[in-house]
Amino acid sequence: MTLTRRKFIKTVGMTAGALGLASKSLDFSSWAQEQQEIQGEKKPNLCNVCASHCGMWVHVKNDRIWKVTGHEDNDRSQGRLCPRAHGGIDWVYDPNRIKRPLKRTEEGDYSPIDWEQALEEIADKLSQILEEEGPEKVFYAHNPRRTGVFYGNRLMHALDINTICTHNAACNTAVTKGFSVTMGGTPSADIANCEYLVFLGRNYGGGIRTSQLKALQKAIKNNCEIICVDPRHNETAFIADQWLPIKPGTDLALMLAVANVIISEEMYDQEFIAEKTKGFSDFKDNISDYTPEWAAELTDISADKIIKMAQGLAAAAPAAIVYPSWKGAFGCNYENSTETARAVACVNALLGNINHQGGLFFPNGPETGSLDEEDYPSPATPNTRRADGAGEEDGYPLATNHGLPHLLAEKIKQDQVKAGIVRHHNPVRNFPDYDHMQEGFGSLDLLVVFETQMSETAMVADYVLPECTFAEREEVIEARGGQEYGTLAMRTQVIPKMYPQTKSFDEIICQLAEKLGVAEYFNFALDEVNEAILEPYDISLTEFKEKGSMQVPVDPPEVDDELNTDSGKFEFYSQEFADHDAPPVVGWIPPDSGLQFAENEFRLIHGKEAFHSHTATANTPQLLQITKDYQTNRLWINADRAKDLGIEEGDEVKISSDIFSSTTRVKLTQRIQPETVYYPAGYGNRTPHYRVAQKIDTLNPNDFVKYQKESIVGHAMVNEVIVSIEKA
Ligand SMILES: Nc1nc2c(c(=O)[nH]1)N[C@H]1C(S)=C(S)[C@@H](COP(=O)(O)OP(=O)(O)OC[C@H]3O[C@@H](n4cnc5c(=O)[nH]c(N)nc54)[C@H](O)[C@@H]3O)O[C@H]1N2
Ligand SMILES: Nc1nc2c(c(=O)[nH]1)N[C@H]1C(S)=C(S)[C@@H](COP(=O)(O)OP(=O)(O)OC[C@H]3O[C@@H](n4cnc5c(=O)[nH]c(N)nc54)[C@H](O)[C@@H]3O)O[C@H]1N2
Ligand code: SF4
Ligand SMILES: [Mo]
């Protein structure tokens, strides 16, 4: 039966009458007015849309989330949130959320299964694999966050599993290694008080952490000179004093030349170098040929600008920084990325800026308590071999303990890895080479994925376990150090669970531990963990749950603090690298894919948009609307190069690499270095379950990049790709 309009109105009227509703309730504006006036509640939580976990208030009315605002007493939010936090609300109300445990059927489809059966089957299969194949063939991979580490790692340790991986090999492994081998860890940066700041592809305005934007505002007010080195005129370049469109993959040459100038003009901090560093003369000898003229040829930045950068940094030192970066320029991008990170560390050492105001610093953490070992014994850390080749006796002895998920995919195909648990992580889509990752992870004997939505990784799992969303659960308290104060912060449950068959991670892990026979390591409730953490403070857990975040005292970093290296000093010379056939002192290495391009060739780079988080927000309607409204799903191409290729604004082009080819529309711009094309990260979802995402044509740069491994730490080299472009 089809309803005519008259009939429809009549039927609605009858239904309303039958339900005894006043006609007023059908009037939207008065309903909206009424809702506005309801006094809602404000409950504390942590944003979950990226790992910064900004403290936030969730405003709740009628048990529904009304809006979110920034928590004032949280170091990361400082009263504000970034756009993505608002999009996170869509996760809670997504009709395609995973609502109950799922099991893959013989036909490759998924059918619901009850918790008891799911956990029983997973425990049986995992126990069998552990017994027959050993813990060396099992892994846990995640986007590392406090609760995932506390409960997930504890379960792995209880089972003697040593292969715990994070997403870092597609994020910032090279930075982690380059800074730990020289200065004992990745430092924070006192941007607010800095006077001369060089960003090498660190884009505060796109790759957002809310508090850092506030610090940048202060720096601008204080007239800090800001240099933005990025092949692309990114969001931060708008507020910079200079944009230097570097040829991608050559930041190492730039840093070596800056060091060369600072040393040859004797502008370095001689006292710091003499007293607090090791191997300076080796470094000095090694870089003597890396002149500004040499670097100018490679980088596309003039020798004059390189000299001015070196002089500007030295003149402002120690309130001067070459930013340690995150993912952008050298987190995991090129064959030379670990060396680039080391070179950046070395330039900062020449400036003598460590633990000085306006320089780099190592924050001290706040005091926290922990569960009493007598009553709640922790399992021992296993010394079993890693499954991913990231170990002393394996292919990547210099790898970090964040591991190598893309190598896991290879080892699975070779039958060397049998089972895996993945939580809050989508390696199949967020690492290069979709087919490699999908085939690898998809051919495990057992893959268990903890998710809220049906990601590409969930699509190849044997079991998908539905976590309730950030708003529906509590988590382990996070503790962070800072320059002036530390922060304790906690996620609390702000609305009732929408779906009774979803569970929090701690609950699932405790139940799984019981089935696996290791319940003795989980003989506590989450509240007990949190009470133990708060023990040094004069606050009860109940009171803390009302606050959500609070500032606590920390010891400020001191100039005389020892560094966390073997010598306690800054190490220009690395014995660890020397012992493992890696260069003990930093020097030039070109990108693996070279620096020469044919007429229609470009290097494909990518980066974050301010309103999306990787693939996590790929299906959120509010944020995707921004993509659509501003048509950001376009490939940036240099306008002059495009003209030479007969390509015009908005044209459809064919973009191809060795392993993949697709089409996209282009954005012609002068805001990009001529040999570079750029596409925003996080799109191009292959999962049909992301119904909103499927309505818009997008690409994922990872499709074009083949499976590859950097030589020193084994990261995924996500920018080692040359593509050709032609008009479609
Ligand atoms: N909006 C948003 N914010 C986020 C995230 C998110 O997903 N979305 N994720 C968070 C995470 S996990 C991370 S790691 C950080 C990342 O923060 P960033 O590292 O700042 O962000 P990216 O966008 O990955 O890269 C920054 C810039 O590097 C440039 N770049 C690419 N190749 C080169 C090169 O060879 N040389 C130079 N000099 N520059 C290059 C790109 O053009 C890009 O503008 O952001 C965090 N914040
Ligand atoms: N092309 C390209 N690739 C990139 C990047 C890039 O710039 N370009 N950036 C890289 C970087 S910097 C990083 S850090 C990695 C990030 O890689 P991932 O760690 O894989 O990143 P996310 O997309 O945040 O994946 C998190 C997954 O967690 C799920 N999730 C969200 N909330 C919850 C929850 O409460 N519980 C559970 N169990 N799951 C949840 C989301 O649905 C999503 O599928 O990607 C890297 N990949
Ligand atoms: S930076 Fe943005 S997305 Fe990340 S936690 Fe903070 S508010 Fe959420
Ligand atoms: Mo990242």
PDB file of N, CA and C in Angstrom, residues 475-549:
ATOM      1  N   GLU A 475      38.017   3.121  32.313  1.00  0.00           N
ATOM      2  CA  GLU A 475      39.340   2.593  31.958  1.00  0.00           C
ATOM      3  C   GLU A 475      40.360   2.883  33.046  1.00  0.00           C
ATOM      4  N   VAL A 476      41.564   2.369  32.833  1.00  0.00           N
ATOM      5  CA  VAL A 476      42.656   2.563  33.777  1.00  0.00           C
ATOM      6  C   VAL A 476      43.101   4.036  33.743  1.00  0.00           C
ATOM      7  N   ILE A 477      43.381   4.605  34.904  1.00  0.00           N
ATOM      8  CA  ILE A 477      43.810   6.007  34.998  1.00  0.00           C
ATOM      9  C   ILE A 477      45.130   6.206  34.257  1.00  0.00           C
ATOM     10  N   GLU A 478      45.219   7.298  33.487  1.00  0.00           N
ATOM     11  CA  GLU A 478      46.456   7.636  32.775  1.00  0.00           C
ATOM     12  C   GLU A 478      47.225   8.665  33.589  1.00  0.00           C
ATOM     13  N   ALA A 479      48.546   8.559  33.592  1.00  0.00           N
ATOM     14  CA  ALA A 479      49.370   9.518  34.326  1.00  0.00           C
ATOM     15  C   ALA A 479      50.432  10.057  33.380  1.00  0.00           C
ATOM     16  N   ARG A 480      50.502  11.372  33.252  1.00  0.00           N
ATOM     17  CA  ARG A 480      51.482  11.966  32.332  1.00  0.00           C
ATOM     18  C   ARG A 480      52.293  13.045  33.021  1.00  0.00           C
ATOM     19  N   GLY A 481      53.566  13.101  32.670  1.00  0.00           N
ATOM     20  CA  GLY A 481      54.422  14.157  33.197  1.00  0.00           C
ATOM     21  C   GLY A 481      54.263  15.421  32.376  1.00  0.00           C
ATOM     22  N   GLY A 482      54.881  16.501  32.826  1.00  0.00           N
ATOM     23  CA  GLY A 482      54.823  17.759  32.088  1.00  0.00           C
ATOM     24  C   GLY A 482      55.927  18.664  32.581  1.00  0.00           C
ATOM     25  N   GLN A 483      55.988  19.855  32.012  1.00  0.00           N
ATOM     26  CA  GLN A 483      57.038  20.798  32.395  1.00  0.00           C
ATOM     27  C   GLN A 483      56.760  21.388  33.768  1.00  0.00           C
ATOM     28  N   GLU A 484      55.496  21.802  33.966  1.00  0.00           N
ATOM     29  CA  GLU A 484      55.158  22.474  35.228  1.00  0.00           C
ATOM     30  C   GLU A 484      54.296  21.610  36.141  1.00  0.00           C
ATOM     31  N   TYR A 485      53.458  20.807  35.547  1.00  0.00           N
ATOM     32  CA  TYR A 485      52.596  19.936  36.357  1.00  0.00           C
ATOM     33  C   TYR A 485      52.352  18.631  35.604  1.00  0.00           C
ATOM     34  N   GLY A 486      51.921  17.613  36.339  1.00  0.00           N
ATOM     35  CA  GLY A 486      51.555  16.356  35.708  1.00  0.00           C
ATOM     36  C   GLY A 486      50.040  16.250  35.672  1.00  0.00           C
ATOM     37  N   THR A 487      49.526  15.225  35.002  1.00  0.00           N
ATOM     38  CA  THR A 487      48.078  15.058  34.918  1.00  0.00           C
ATOM     39  C   THR A 487      47.695  13.606  35.194  1.00  0.00           C
ATOM     40  N   LEU A 488      46.668  13.428  35.977  1.00  0.00           N
ATOM     41  CA  LEU A 488      46.019  12.127  36.094  1.00  0.00           C
ATOM     42  C   LEU A 488      44.658  12.260  35.421  1.00  0.00           C
ATOM     43  N   ALA A 489      44.299  11.283  34.609  1.00  0.00           N
ATOM     44  CA  ALA A 489      43.055  11.409  33.846  1.00  0.00           C
ATOM     45  C   ALA A 489      42.405  10.052  33.666  1.00  0.00           C
ATOM     46  N   MET A 490      41.092  10.057  33.667  1.00  0.00           N
ATOM     47  CA  MET A 490      40.380   8.786  33.606  1.00  0.00           C
ATOM     48  C   MET A 490      39.138   8.879  32.730  1.00  0.00           C
ATOM     49  N   ARG A 491      38.888   7.806  32.002  1.00  0.00           N
ATOM     50  CA  ARG A 491      37.639   7.686  31.262  1.00  0.00           C
ATOM     51  C   ARG A 491      36.592   7.106  32.196  1.00  0.00           C
ATOM     52  N   THR A 492      35.450   7.767  32.307  1.00  0.00           N
ATOM     53  CA  THR A 492      34.361   7.200  33.108  1.00  0.00           C
ATOM     54  C   THR A 492      33.169   6.925  32.196  1.00  0.00           C
ATOM     55  N   GLN A 493      32.301   6.068  32.669  1.00  0.00           N
ATOM     56  CA  GLN A 493      31.117   5.736  31.861  1.00  0.00           C
ATOM     57  C   GLN A 493      30.121   6.884  31.974  1.00  0.00           C
ATOM     58  N   VAL A 494      29.720   7.445  30.841  1.00  0.00           N
ATOM     59  CA  VAL A 494      28.854   8.622  30.890  1.00  0.00           C
ATOM     60  C   VAL A 494      27.428   8.353  30.429  1.00  0.00           C
ATOM     61  N   ILE A 495      27.227   7.268  29.689  1.00  0.00           N
ATOM     62  CA  ILE A 495      25.851   6.874  29.325  1.00  0.00           C
ATOM     63  C   ILE A 495      25.718   5.359  29.536  1.00  0.00           C
ATOM     64  N   PRO A 496      24.490   4.868  29.694  1.00  0.00           N
ATOM     65  CA  PRO A 496      24.340   3.411  29.818  1.00  0.00           C
ATOM     66  C   PRO A 496      24.744   2.752  28.502  1.00  0.00           C
ATOM     67  N   LYS A 497      25.122   1.493  28.564  1.00  0.00           N
ATOM     68  CA  LYS A 497      25.480   0.780  27.332  1.00  0.00           C
ATOM     69  C   LYS A 497      24.284   0.785  26.374  1.00  0.00           C
ATOM     70  N   MET A 498      24.544   1.081  25.124  1.00  0.00           N
ATOM     71  CA  MET A 498      23.473   1.060  24.115  1.00  0.00           C
ATOM     72  C   MET A 498      23.077  -0.385  23.794  1.00  0.00           C
ATOM     73  N   TYR A 499      24.076  -1.263  23.770  1.00  0.00           N
ATOM     74  CA  TYR A 499      23.816  -2.656  23.364  1.00  0.00           C
ATOM     75  C   TYR A 499      24.365  -3.586  24.440  1.00  0.00           C
ATOM     76  N   PRO A 500      23.486  -4.380  25.053  1.00  0.00           N
ATOM     77  CA  PRO A 500      23.903  -5.188  26.202  1.00  0.00           C
ATOM     78  C   PRO A 500      24.981  -6.212  25.852  1.00  0.00           C
ATOM     79  N   GLN A 501      25.080  -6.568  24.581  1.00  0.00           N
ATOM     80  CA  GLN A 501      26.065  -7.587  24.193  1.00  0.00           C
ATOM     81  C   GLN A 501      27.453  -7.013  23.887  1.00  0.00           C
ATOM     82  N   THR A 502      27.679  -5.733  24.173  1.00  0.00           N
ATOM     83  CA  THR A 502      29.039  -5.196  24.040  1.00  0.00           C
ATOM     84  C   THR A 502      29.667  -5.174  25.426  1.00  0.00           C
ATOM     85  N   LYS A 503      31.004  -5.243  25.468  1.00  0.00           N
ATOM     86  CA  LYS A 503      31.696  -5.276  26.763  1.00  0.00           C
ATOM     87  C   LYS A 503      32.944  -4.402  26.698  1.00  0.00           C
ATOM     88  N   SER A 504      33.446  -4.029  27.874  1.00  0.00           N
ATOM     89  CA  SER A 504      34.697  -3.272  27.913  1.00  0.00           C
ATOM     90  C   SER A 504      35.880  -4.246  27.805  1.00  0.00           C
ATOM     91  N   PHE A 505      37.027  -3.711  27.389  1.00  0.00           N
ATOM     92  CA  PHE A 505      38.199  -4.551  27.143  1.00  0.00           C
ATOM     93  C   PHE A 505      38.631  -5.300  28.408  1.00  0.00           C
ATOM     94  N   ASP A 506      38.661  -4.606  29.547  1.00  0.00           N
ATOM     95  CA  ASP A 506      39.112  -5.259  30.783  1.00  0.00           C
ATOM     96  C   ASP A 506      38.196  -6.435  31.133  1.00  0.00           C
ATOM     97  N   GLU A 507      36.901  -6.236  30.902  1.00  0.00           N
ATOM     98  CA  GLU A 507      35.949  -7.301  31.220  1.00  0.00           C
ATOM     99  C   GLU A 507      36.205  -8.523  30.315  1.00  0.00           C
ATOM    100  N   ILE A 508      36.401  -8.255  29.035  1.00  0.00           N
ATOM    101  CA  ILE A 508      36.610  -9.366  28.093  1.00  0.00           C
ATOM    102  C   ILE A 508      37.912 -10.101  28.435  1.00  0.00           C
ATOM    103  N   ILE A 509      38.962  -9.332  28.700  1.00  0.00           N
ATOM    104  CA  ILE A 509      40.267  -9.958  28.975  1.00  0.00           C
ATOM    105  C   ILE A 509      40.188 -10.815  30.243  1.00  0.00           C
ATOM    106  N   CYS A 510      39.514 -10.312  31.272  1.00  0.00           N
ATOM    107  CA  CYS A 510      39.412 -11.102  32.518  1.00  0.00           C
ATOM    108  C   CYS A 510      38.658 -12.413  32.258  1.00  0.00           C
ATOM    109  N   GLN A 511      37.601 -12.337  31.453  1.00  0.00           N
ATOM    110  CA  GLN A 511      36.835 -13.565  31.172  1.00  0.00           C
ATOM    111  C   GLN A 511      37.651 -14.536  30.314  1.00  0.00           C
ATOM    112  N   LEU A 512      38.399 -13.974  29.366  1.00  0.00           N
ATOM    113  CA  LEU A 512      39.230 -14.818  28.506  1.00  0.00           C
ATOM    114  C   LEU A 512      40.357 -15.459  29.329  1.00  0.00           C
ATOM    115  N   ALA A 513      40.927 -14.686  30.258  1.00  0.00           N
ATOM    116  CA  ALA A 513      42.010 -15.203  31.100  1.00  0.00           C
ATOM    117  C   ALA A 513      41.535 -16.408  31.900  1.00  0.00           C
ATOM    118  N   GLU A 514      40.307 -16.306  32.363  1.00  0.00           N
ATOM    119  CA  GLU A 514      39.769 -17.413  33.141  1.00  0.00           C
ATOM    120  C   GLU A 514      39.681 -18.675  32.276  1.00  0.00           C
ATOM    121  N   LYS A 515      39.187 -18.504  31.075  1.00  0.00           N
ATOM    122  CA  LYS A 515      39.055 -19.667  30.182  1.00  0.00           C
ATOM    123  C   LYS A 515      40.420 -20.213  29.766  1.00  0.00           C
ATOM    124  N   LEU A 516      41.429 -19.348  29.770  1.00  0.00           N
ATOM    125  CA  LEU A 516      42.776 -19.786  29.377  1.00  0.00           C
ATOM    126  C   LEU A 516      43.572 -20.327  30.571  1.00  0.00           C
ATOM    127  N   GLY A 517      42.955 -20.323  31.733  1.00  0.00           N
ATOM    128  CA  GLY A 517      43.616 -20.875  32.924  1.00  0.00           C
ATOM    129  C   GLY A 517      44.653 -19.958  33.545  1.00  0.00           C
ATOM    130  N   VAL A 518      44.564 -18.636  33.291  1.00  0.00           N
ATOM    131  CA  VAL A 518      45.520 -17.709  33.911  1.00  0.00           C
ATOM    132  C   VAL A 518      44.791 -16.623  34.722  1.00  0.00           C
ATOM    133  N   ALA A 519      43.645 -17.015  35.284  1.00  0.00           N
ATOM    134  CA  ALA A 519      42.840 -16.053  36.049  1.00  0.00           C
ATOM    135  C   ALA A 519      43.579 -15.519  37.264  1.00  0.00           C
ATOM    136  N   GLU A 520      44.595 -16.259  37.728  1.00  0.00           N
ATOM    137  CA  GLU A 520      45.302 -15.800  38.938  1.00  0.00           C
ATOM    138  C   GLU A 520      45.959 -14.433  38.743  1.00  0.00           C
ATOM    139  N   TYR A 521      46.220 -14.062  37.483  1.00  0.00           N
ATOM    140  CA  TYR A 521      46.828 -12.754  37.231  1.00  0.00           C
ATOM    141  C   TYR A 521      45.793 -11.648  37.066  1.00  0.00           C
ATOM    142  N   PHE A 522      44.546 -12.025  37.199  1.00  0.00           N
ATOM    143  CA  PHE A 522      43.474 -11.024  37.030  1.00  0.00           C
ATOM    144  C   PHE A 522      42.502 -11.100  38.209  1.00  0.00           C
ATOM    145  N   ASN A 523      43.069 -11.229  39.408  1.00  0.00           N
ATOM    146  CA  ASN A 523      42.241 -11.397  40.603  1.00  0.00           C
ATOM    147  C   ASN A 523      41.875 -10.049  41.231  1.00  0.00           C
ATOM    148  N   PHE A 524      41.516  -9.081  40.405  1.00  0.00           N
ATOM    149  CA  PHE A 524      41.179  -7.742  40.911  1.00  0.00           C
ATOM    150  C   PHE A 524      40.150  -7.126  39.976  1.00  0.00           C
ATOM    151  N   ALA A 525      39.477  -6.100  40.489  1.00  0.00           N
ATOM    152  CA  ALA A 525      38.537  -5.343  39.654  1.00  0.00           C
ATOM    153  C   ALA A 525      39.226  -4.070  39.177  1.00  0.00           C
ATOM    154  N   LEU A 526      38.715  -3.490  38.098  1.00  0.00           N
ATOM    155  CA  LEU A 526      39.291  -2.240  37.567  1.00  0.00           C
ATOM    156  C   LEU A 526      39.360  -1.160  38.647  1.00  0.00           C
ATOM    157  N   ASP A 527      38.346  -1.083  39.485  1.00  0.00           N
ATOM    158  CA  ASP A 527      38.353  -0.090  40.567  1.00  0.00           C
ATOM    159  C   ASP A 527      39.568  -0.259  41.471  1.00  0.00           C
ATOM    160  N   GLU A 528      39.961  -1.509  41.701  1.00  0.00           N
ATOM    161  CA  GLU A 528      41.126  -1.738  42.581  1.00  0.00           C
ATOM    162  C   GLU A 528      42.405  -1.226  41.919  1.00  0.00           C
ATOM    163  N   VAL A 529      42.530  -1.426  40.614  1.00  0.00           N
ATOM    164  CA  VAL A 529      43.700  -0.904  39.894  1.00  0.00           C
ATOM    165  C   VAL A 529      43.748   0.611  40.056  1.00  0.00           C
ATOM    166  N   ASN A 530      42.596   1.242  39.853  1.00  0.00           N
ATOM    167  CA  ASN A 530      42.551   2.706  39.901  1.00  0.00           C
ATOM    168  C   ASN A 530      42.742   3.244  41.322  1.00  0.00           C
ATOM    169  N   GLU A 531      42.210   2.523  42.300  1.00  0.00           N
ATOM    170  CA  GLU A 531      42.436   2.949  43.693  1.00  0.00           C
ATOM    171  C   GLU A 531      43.922   2.892  44.015  1.00  0.00           C
ATOM    172  N   ALA A 532      44.590   1.842  43.534  1.00  0.00           N
ATOM    173  CA  ALA A 532      46.032   1.704  43.791  1.00  0.00           C
ATOM    174  C   ALA A 532      46.812   2.851  43.142  1.00  0.00           C
ATOM    175  N   ILE A 533      46.433   3.214  41.930  1.00  0.00           N
ATOM    176  CA  ILE A 533      47.132   4.305  41.228  1.00  0.00           C
ATOM    177  C   ILE A 533      47.005   5.613  42.009  1.00  0.00           C
ATOM    178  N   LEU A 534      45.819   5.849  42.586  1.00  0.00           N
ATOM    179  CA  LEU A 534      45.562   7.115  43.297  1.00  0.00           C
ATOM    180  C   LEU A 534      46.145   7.154  44.701  1.00  0.00           C
ATOM    181  N   GLU A 535      46.702   6.030  45.128  1.00  0.00           N
ATOM    182  CA  GLU A 535      47.124   5.878  46.526  1.00  0.00           C
ATOM    183  C   GLU A 535      47.956   7.054  47.071  1.00  0.00           C
ATOM    184  N   PRO A 536      48.932   7.612  46.305  1.00  0.00           N
ATOM    185  CA  PRO A 536      49.716   8.714  46.869  1.00  0.00           C
ATOM    186  C   PRO A 536      48.928  10.012  47.060  1.00  0.00           C
ATOM    187  N   TYR A 537      47.692  10.056  46.599  1.00  0.00           N
ATOM    188  CA  TYR A 537      46.962  11.329  46.633  1.00  0.00           C
ATOM    189  C   TYR A 537      45.802  11.285  47.617  1.00  0.00           C
ATOM    190  N   ASP A 538      45.473  12.453  48.098  1.00  0.00           N
ATOM    191  CA  ASP A 538      44.430  12.582  49.100  1.00  0.00           C
ATOM    192  C   ASP A 538      43.068  12.723  48.412  1.00  0.00           C
ATOM    193  N   ILE A 539      42.717  11.708  47.634  1.00  0.00           N
ATOM    194  CA  ILE A 539      41.427  11.766  46.928  1.00  0.00           C
ATOM    195  C   ILE A 539      40.898  10.333  46.782  1.00  0.00           C
ATOM    196  N   SER A 540      39.598  10.162  46.970  1.00  0.00           N
ATOM    197  CA  SER A 540      39.040   8.815  46.802  1.00  0.00           C
ATOM    198  C   SER A 540      38.735   8.586  45.328  1.00  0.00           C
ATOM    199  N   LEU A 541      38.590   7.328  44.940  1.00  0.00           N
ATOM    200  CA  LEU A 541      38.262   7.029  43.541  1.00  0.00           C
ATOM    201  C   LEU A 541      36.910   7.638  43.167  1.00  0.00           C
ATOM    202  N   THR A 542      35.959   7.575  44.113  1.00  0.00           N
ATOM    203  CA  THR A 542      34.625   8.155  43.839  1.00  0.00           C
ATOM    204  C   THR A 542      34.757   9.647  43.538  1.00  0.00           C
ATOM    205  N   GLU A 543      35.546  10.338  44.334  1.00  0.00           N
ATOM    206  CA  GLU A 543      35.721  11.773  44.082  1.00  0.00           C
ATOM    207  C   GLU A 543      36.436  12.001  42.747  1.00  0.00           C
ATOM    208  N   PHE A 544      37.426  11.156  42.479  1.00  0.00           N
ATOM    209  CA  PHE A 544      38.187  11.330  41.235  1.00  0.00           C
ATOM    210  C   PHE A 544      37.298  11.116  40.005  1.00  0.00           C
ATOM    211  N   LYS A 545      36.387  10.162  40.122  1.00  0.00           N
ATOM    212  CA  LYS A 545      35.493   9.896  38.986  1.00  0.00           C
ATOM    213  C   LYS A 545      34.585  11.096  38.682  1.00  0.00           C
ATOM    214  N   GLU A 546      34.367  11.948  39.688  1.00  0.00           N
ATOM    215  CA  GLU A 546      33.586  13.169  39.446  1.00  0.00           C
ATOM    216  C   GLU A 546      34.423  14.194  38.686  1.00  0.00           C
ATOM    217  N   LYS A 547      35.721  14.197  38.992  1.00  0.00           N
ATOM    218  CA  LYS A 547      36.623  15.181  38.371  1.00  0.00           C
ATOM    219  C   LYS A 547      37.079  14.737  36.982  1.00  0.00           C
ATOM    220  N   GLY A 548      37.465  13.469  36.868  1.00  0.00           N
ATOM    221  CA  GLY A 548      37.930  12.948  35.579  1.00  0.00           C
ATOM    222  C   GLY A 548      39.381  13.254  35.274  1.00  0.00           C
ATOM    223  N   SER A 549      39.799  14.504  35.463  1.00  0.00           N
ATOM    224  CA  SER A 549      41.201  14.887  35.240  1.00  0.00           C
ATOM    225  C   SER A 549      41.629  15.802  36.365  1.00  0.00           C
TER     226      SER A 549
END
